Short mmCIF file of C-alpha atoms and ligand atoms in Angstrom, two decimals:
data_model
loop_
_atom_site.label_atom_id
_atom_site.label_comp_id
_atom_site.label_asym_id
_atom_site.label_seq_id
_atom_site.Cartn_x
_atom_site.Cartn_y
_atom_site.Cartn_z
CA MET A 1 122.96 -104.07 147.58
CA GLN A 2 123.10 -100.80 145.68
CA ALA A 3 120.70 -98.52 143.84
CA LEU A 4 121.38 -98.01 140.12
CA VAL A 5 120.54 -95.51 137.41
CA THR A 6 119.82 -96.63 133.83
CA THR A 7 117.78 -95.53 130.82
CA SER A 8 114.62 -96.78 129.13
CA LEU A 9 115.13 -99.33 126.30
CA ASN A 10 114.27 -96.66 123.78
CA THR A 11 117.07 -94.26 124.48
CA SER A 12 119.21 -91.46 122.99
CA GLU A 13 122.50 -89.78 123.73
CA GLN A 14 120.64 -87.02 125.54
CA ILE A 15 118.82 -89.49 127.83
CA ILE A 16 122.08 -91.37 128.51
CA ASN A 17 123.81 -88.12 129.49
CA ARG A 18 120.92 -87.17 131.74
CA ALA A 19 121.03 -90.59 133.42
CA LYS A 20 124.80 -90.26 133.96
CA ASN A 21 124.34 -86.78 135.45
CA ILE A 22 121.62 -87.98 137.82
CA ALA A 23 123.79 -90.94 138.89
CA TYR A 24 126.68 -88.58 139.58
CA LYS A 25 124.46 -86.14 141.51
CA LEU A 26 122.98 -88.90 143.68
CA GLY A 27 126.27 -90.77 144.12
CA LEU A 28 124.81 -93.89 142.44
CA LYS A 29 126.16 -96.28 139.84
CA TYR A 30 125.13 -95.67 136.20
CA VAL A 31 124.68 -98.85 134.18
CA LYS A 32 124.24 -99.09 130.43
CA ARG A 33 120.87 -100.64 129.56
CA ARG A 34 122.35 -102.99 126.88
CA LYS A 35 118.81 -104.03 125.81
CA LYS A 36 118.44 -105.93 129.09
CA SER A 37 115.20 -106.12 131.04
CA LEU A 38 115.10 -104.28 134.36
CA LYS A 39 114.77 -107.63 136.10
CA GLU A 40 117.99 -108.82 134.45
CA LEU A 41 119.84 -105.67 135.55
CA GLU A 42 118.43 -106.04 139.07
CA GLU A 43 119.72 -109.61 139.25
CA GLU A 44 123.08 -108.87 137.63
CA PHE A 45 123.89 -106.00 140.02
CA LEU A 46 121.90 -107.24 143.05
CA SER A 47 120.32 -103.80 143.08
CA SER A 48 118.06 -102.32 145.74
CA GLY A 49 116.13 -100.16 143.26
CA ILE A 50 116.74 -98.87 139.74
CA LEU A 51 116.07 -95.29 138.70
CA VAL A 52 114.96 -95.44 135.06
CA VAL A 53 115.42 -92.31 132.98
CA SER A 54 113.24 -92.01 129.86
CA LYS A 55 112.35 -89.13 127.54
CA ASN A 56 109.51 -87.69 129.60
CA LYS A 57 109.51 -89.71 132.78
CA LEU A 58 111.57 -90.83 135.73
CA SER A 59 110.54 -94.04 137.41
CA ILE A 60 111.80 -96.44 140.03
CA TYR A 61 111.86 -100.18 139.40
CA ILE A 62 112.12 -102.56 142.30
CA ASP A 63 111.34 -106.24 142.58
CA GLY A 64 109.17 -106.42 139.46
CA GLU A 65 107.25 -103.20 140.10
CA GLU A 66 107.70 -99.73 138.72
CA PHE A 67 106.40 -96.44 140.07
CA PHE A 68 106.59 -92.78 139.22
CA PHE A 69 105.23 -89.58 140.73
CA HIS A 70 101.49 -89.04 140.37
CA PRO A 71 99.14 -87.27 142.75
CA GLY A 72 97.03 -90.44 143.13
CA MET A 73 94.53 -90.23 145.95
CA ALA A 74 95.28 -86.54 146.44
CA LYS A 75 93.16 -85.77 143.38
CA ILE A 76 90.07 -87.37 144.93
CA ARG A 77 90.68 -85.74 148.32
CA ILE A 78 91.11 -82.29 146.77
CA LYS A 79 87.87 -82.74 144.84
CA ALA A 80 86.08 -83.69 148.06
CA LEU A 81 87.51 -80.65 149.87
CA LYS A 82 86.43 -78.42 146.97
CA ASN A 83 82.91 -79.82 147.34
CA GLY A 84 82.90 -78.81 150.99
CA ASN A 85 83.63 -82.24 152.45
CA ASN A 86 85.98 -82.88 155.35
CA ASP A 87 89.44 -84.38 155.16
CA GLN A 88 90.54 -85.98 158.42
CA MET A 89 94.21 -85.11 157.94
CA ILE A 90 93.37 -81.45 157.31
CA ASN A 91 91.06 -81.43 160.36
CA ALA A 92 93.75 -83.00 162.51
CA MET A 93 96.23 -80.34 161.36
CA ASN A 94 93.61 -77.59 161.74
CA LEU A 95 95.23 -76.37 158.54
CA ARG A 96 94.42 -72.93 157.11
CA LEU A 97 95.33 -70.80 154.13
CA GLY A 98 98.84 -69.41 154.55
CA ASP A 99 100.01 -72.06 157.05
CA SER A 100 103.30 -73.91 156.70
CA VAL A 101 103.67 -77.69 156.95
CA LEU A 102 106.78 -79.77 157.44
CA ASP A 103 105.93 -83.27 156.20
CA CYS A 104 108.65 -85.40 157.81
CA THR A 105 107.79 -88.60 155.88
CA VAL A 106 106.78 -87.36 152.44
CA GLY A 107 106.95 -90.71 150.57
CA LEU A 108 105.09 -90.31 147.28
CA GLY A 109 103.81 -86.90 148.30
CA SER A 110 100.07 -87.52 148.29
CA ASP A 111 99.41 -85.98 151.74
CA ALA A 112 101.77 -83.11 150.91
CA VAL A 113 99.72 -82.29 147.79
CA VAL A 114 96.48 -82.13 149.78
CA ALA A 115 98.15 -79.93 152.41
CA ASN A 116 99.59 -77.67 149.69
CA TYR A 117 96.11 -77.26 148.18
CA VAL A 118 94.80 -76.02 151.53
CA VAL A 119 97.67 -73.67 152.46
CA GLY A 120 97.60 -72.07 148.99
CA GLU A 121 100.23 -69.91 147.35
CA LYS A 122 101.00 -67.92 150.47
CA GLY A 123 101.59 -71.07 152.48
CA LEU A 124 104.45 -73.54 152.38
CA VAL A 125 104.76 -77.32 152.31
CA ARG A 126 108.19 -78.90 152.68
CA GLY A 127 108.58 -82.68 152.51
CA LEU A 128 111.47 -84.76 153.85
CA GLU A 129 112.22 -88.23 152.48
CA ILE A 130 115.06 -90.44 153.66
CA ASN A 131 115.25 -92.60 150.50
CA PRO A 132 117.29 -90.73 147.85
CA LEU A 133 115.64 -92.41 144.84
CA MET A 134 112.15 -91.63 146.05
CA ALA A 135 113.05 -88.07 147.03
CA TYR A 136 114.55 -87.45 143.58
CA VAL A 137 111.65 -88.94 141.61
CA VAL A 138 109.06 -87.03 143.65
CA LYS A 139 111.03 -83.77 143.48
CA GLU A 140 111.42 -83.99 139.68
CA GLY A 141 107.83 -85.24 139.29
CA ILE A 142 106.57 -82.16 141.09
CA LYS A 143 108.79 -79.85 139.04
CA ASN A 144 107.61 -81.29 135.72
CA PHE A 145 103.98 -81.99 136.66
CA LYS A 146 101.40 -80.78 134.14
CA ASN A 147 97.70 -81.35 134.34
CA PRO A 148 94.66 -79.97 132.53
CA SER A 149 93.18 -79.19 135.95
CA SER A 150 94.79 -75.97 137.10
CA VAL A 151 93.58 -76.74 140.66
CA LEU A 152 95.59 -79.97 140.74
CA GLU A 153 98.59 -78.39 139.06
CA LYS A 154 98.61 -75.55 141.62
CA ALA A 155 98.30 -78.05 144.46
CA VAL A 156 101.34 -79.97 143.24
CA LYS A 157 103.56 -77.05 142.26
CA GLY A 158 105.76 -75.39 144.82
CA ILE A 159 106.06 -78.31 147.25
CA GLU A 160 109.69 -78.45 148.38
CA ILE A 161 111.23 -81.92 148.58
CA ILE A 162 114.43 -82.56 150.50
CA ASN A 163 116.29 -85.85 150.75
CA ALA A 164 116.89 -85.93 154.49
CA ASP A 165 116.40 -87.96 157.62
CA HIS A 166 113.93 -86.05 159.77
CA ARG A 167 115.84 -87.19 162.89
CA ASP A 168 118.75 -84.96 161.75
CA TYR A 169 116.80 -82.26 159.92
CA LEU A 170 114.44 -81.36 162.78
CA LYS A 171 117.35 -80.67 165.13
CA GLU A 172 118.62 -77.91 162.84
CA LEU A 173 115.34 -75.99 162.58
CA PRO A 174 114.54 -72.91 164.66
CA ASP A 175 111.78 -73.00 167.31
CA LYS A 176 108.23 -72.51 165.99
CA SER A 177 109.35 -72.33 162.38
CA PHE A 178 106.38 -74.30 160.92
CA SER A 179 102.66 -74.16 161.72
CA VAL A 180 102.38 -77.97 161.62
CA VAL A 181 104.86 -80.84 161.70
CA TYR A 182 103.43 -84.04 160.23
CA PHE A 183 104.53 -87.69 160.37
CA ASP A 184 103.11 -90.59 158.37
CA PRO A 185 105.54 -93.40 159.19
CA MET A 186 105.27 -96.88 157.73
CA PHE A 187 102.60 -98.46 159.92
CA ARG A 188 103.69 -100.87 162.61
CA ASN A 189 100.95 -103.22 161.26
CA PRO A 190 100.58 -102.44 157.55
CA VAL A 191 97.19 -102.21 155.82
CA TYR A 192 97.86 -104.77 153.09
CA LYS A 193 94.86 -103.73 150.99
CA SER A 194 96.66 -100.51 150.09
CA SER A 195 98.28 -101.88 146.91
CA GLY A 196 99.42 -98.42 145.76
CA MET A 197 101.90 -98.60 148.63
CA ALA A 198 103.47 -101.90 147.53
CA PRO A 199 106.52 -100.57 145.65
CA LEU A 200 107.00 -97.87 148.25
CA ARG A 201 107.08 -100.47 151.00
CA LYS A 202 110.23 -102.01 149.50
CA LEU A 203 112.09 -98.72 149.30
CA ALA A 204 110.86 -97.04 152.46
CA ASN A 205 112.50 -96.81 155.84
CA HIS A 206 110.36 -98.86 158.25
CA GLU A 207 111.85 -97.75 161.56
CA PRO A 208 109.33 -96.53 164.13
CA LEU A 209 109.16 -92.84 165.04
CA ASP A 210 111.48 -92.00 167.88
CA GLN A 211 110.54 -89.92 170.89
CA LEU A 212 113.39 -87.47 170.37
CA SER A 213 112.04 -86.55 166.92
CA ILE A 214 108.59 -85.94 168.42
CA LYS A 215 110.18 -83.72 171.07
CA GLU A 216 112.01 -81.76 168.35
CA ALA A 217 108.80 -81.57 166.29
CA CYS A 218 106.99 -80.05 169.30
CA ARG A 219 109.71 -77.40 169.46
CA VAL A 220 109.57 -76.69 165.69
CA ALA A 221 105.74 -76.57 165.32
CA ARG A 222 103.64 -73.59 166.41
CA LYS A 223 100.20 -75.17 166.21
CA ARG A 224 100.30 -78.94 166.11
CA VAL A 225 102.28 -82.10 165.61
CA VAL A 226 100.18 -84.69 163.78
CA ILE A 227 100.91 -88.42 163.45
CA LYS A 228 99.06 -90.80 161.10
CA GLU A 229 98.72 -94.43 162.18
CA ARG A 230 96.28 -97.30 162.25
CA SER A 231 93.34 -96.33 164.45
CA SER A 232 94.04 -99.21 166.83
CA SER A 233 97.75 -98.33 167.14
CA ASP A 234 99.54 -98.05 170.48
CA GLU A 235 101.87 -95.52 168.85
CA PHE A 236 99.53 -92.62 169.66
CA LYS A 237 99.95 -93.26 173.38
CA ARG A 238 103.67 -94.02 173.16
CA LEU A 239 104.33 -90.77 171.30
CA GLY A 240 102.23 -88.58 173.60
CA CYS A 241 99.24 -87.68 171.40
CA THR A 242 96.54 -85.88 173.36
CA LYS A 243 93.73 -86.19 170.82
CA ILE A 244 92.83 -88.71 168.11
CA ILE A 245 90.97 -87.54 164.99
CA GLY A 246 89.16 -90.04 162.74
CA GLY A 247 89.37 -93.79 162.96
CA LYS A 248 85.73 -94.41 163.85
CA LYS A 249 84.73 -95.43 160.34
CA SER A 250 88.23 -95.82 158.95
CA PRO A 251 91.23 -98.04 159.78
CA ILE A 252 93.38 -94.88 159.80
CA ALA A 253 93.48 -92.15 162.42
CA TYR A 254 95.49 -89.01 163.20
CA GLY A 255 97.07 -88.40 166.59
CA VAL A 256 97.41 -84.75 167.56
CA ILE A 257 99.76 -83.00 169.96
CA ALA A 258 98.28 -79.50 170.27
CA LEU A 259 100.79 -76.77 171.04
CA GLY A 260 98.50 -73.77 171.23
CA GLY A 261 100.29 -71.23 169.03
CA ASP A 262 97.90 -69.48 166.53
CA ASP A 263 95.65 -72.58 166.66
CA LYS A 264 92.20 -70.99 166.54
C1 LIG B 301 103.90 -94.17 154.67
S1 LIG B 301 105.09 -93.35 153.73
C2 LIG B 301 104.48 -91.74 153.59
C3 LIG B 301 103.39 -91.61 152.56
C4 LIG B 301 103.03 -90.17 152.30
N1 LIG B 301 102.38 -89.55 153.43
C5 LIG B 301 102.19 -90.03 151.06
O1 LIG B 301 101.12 -89.40 151.14
O2 LIG B 301 102.62 -90.52 150.00
C6 LIG B 301 106.43 -93.09 154.84
C7 LIG B 301 107.67 -92.51 154.17
O3 LIG B 301 108.51 -91.93 155.18
C8 LIG B 301 109.86 -92.22 154.87
N2 LIG B 301 110.65 -92.13 156.11
C9 LIG B 301 110.72 -93.04 157.11
N3 LIG B 301 111.57 -92.64 158.08
C10 LIG B 301 112.04 -91.41 157.67
C11 LIG B 301 112.97 -90.49 158.24
N4 LIG B 301 113.58 -90.77 159.40
N5 LIG B 301 113.21 -89.33 157.60
C12 LIG B 301 112.59 -89.07 156.39
N6 LIG B 301 111.73 -89.94 155.80
C13 LIG B 301 111.45 -91.09 156.42
C14 LIG B 301 109.80 -93.62 154.30
O4 LIG B 301 110.97 -93.94 153.55
C15 LIG B 301 108.52 -93.54 153.47
O5 LIG B 301 108.78 -93.13 152.16
#
């Protein structure tokens, strides 16, 4: 099984060259589209995901579904925050203007966008994603994101995306180098209603969080380590969370390990 790069059906020399460059950069195989459907290419090459390069968009096709970067739920959450409502993730992080967040499981970047809205221009949000296709599409999506709402555009812009395994990346970071370290792993028992997650589920790494990464996260964070899981999950206990935020009216909750540093 391999991931591929191809172009949209409606293509040009410029798009083909861009697709070839991306394939080279990511160490993936470029395949000519040859008027074939994505399903046909998937079957022909037994691919585990196809990065499709078109004129104004990058998308990932897998198993009959296609997705691209869009701030999705983040838009609604930012609107709610603007209207003075609470956001459980932000509460769990005790996140403030100017803080820095290391999102160790950035996925499609929705949580990172909400965090970036709160920390503002003087803050920092860096997201790590283990899947190279997803990391690339989200990174480019952020770079090229345009929206009539300057609030949403500002929230998206500036988020740093790195294709990395947090188990390796955390080890290299200095002590107390981020205000908050955040994990939103694939749930041990998925919430199947969340259809927006369907394509992501096929590409994502499903391994559970490991205790060594949590230990490293506690060294790297100044204020808090926050873990998102199903409210009924045993993971909070296993990973040493001392407080659970949310989950009373929602199937999702946030486990907190409070570290004290500048956490007023
Ligand atoms: C539930 S999704 C995160 C969704 C994200 N919070 C959002 O708002 O879109 C979990 C993501 O973490 C990634 N992941 C899992 N293990 C990882 C690891 N060790 N290092 C980096 N990313 C990882 C998965 O591939 C997946 O994309």
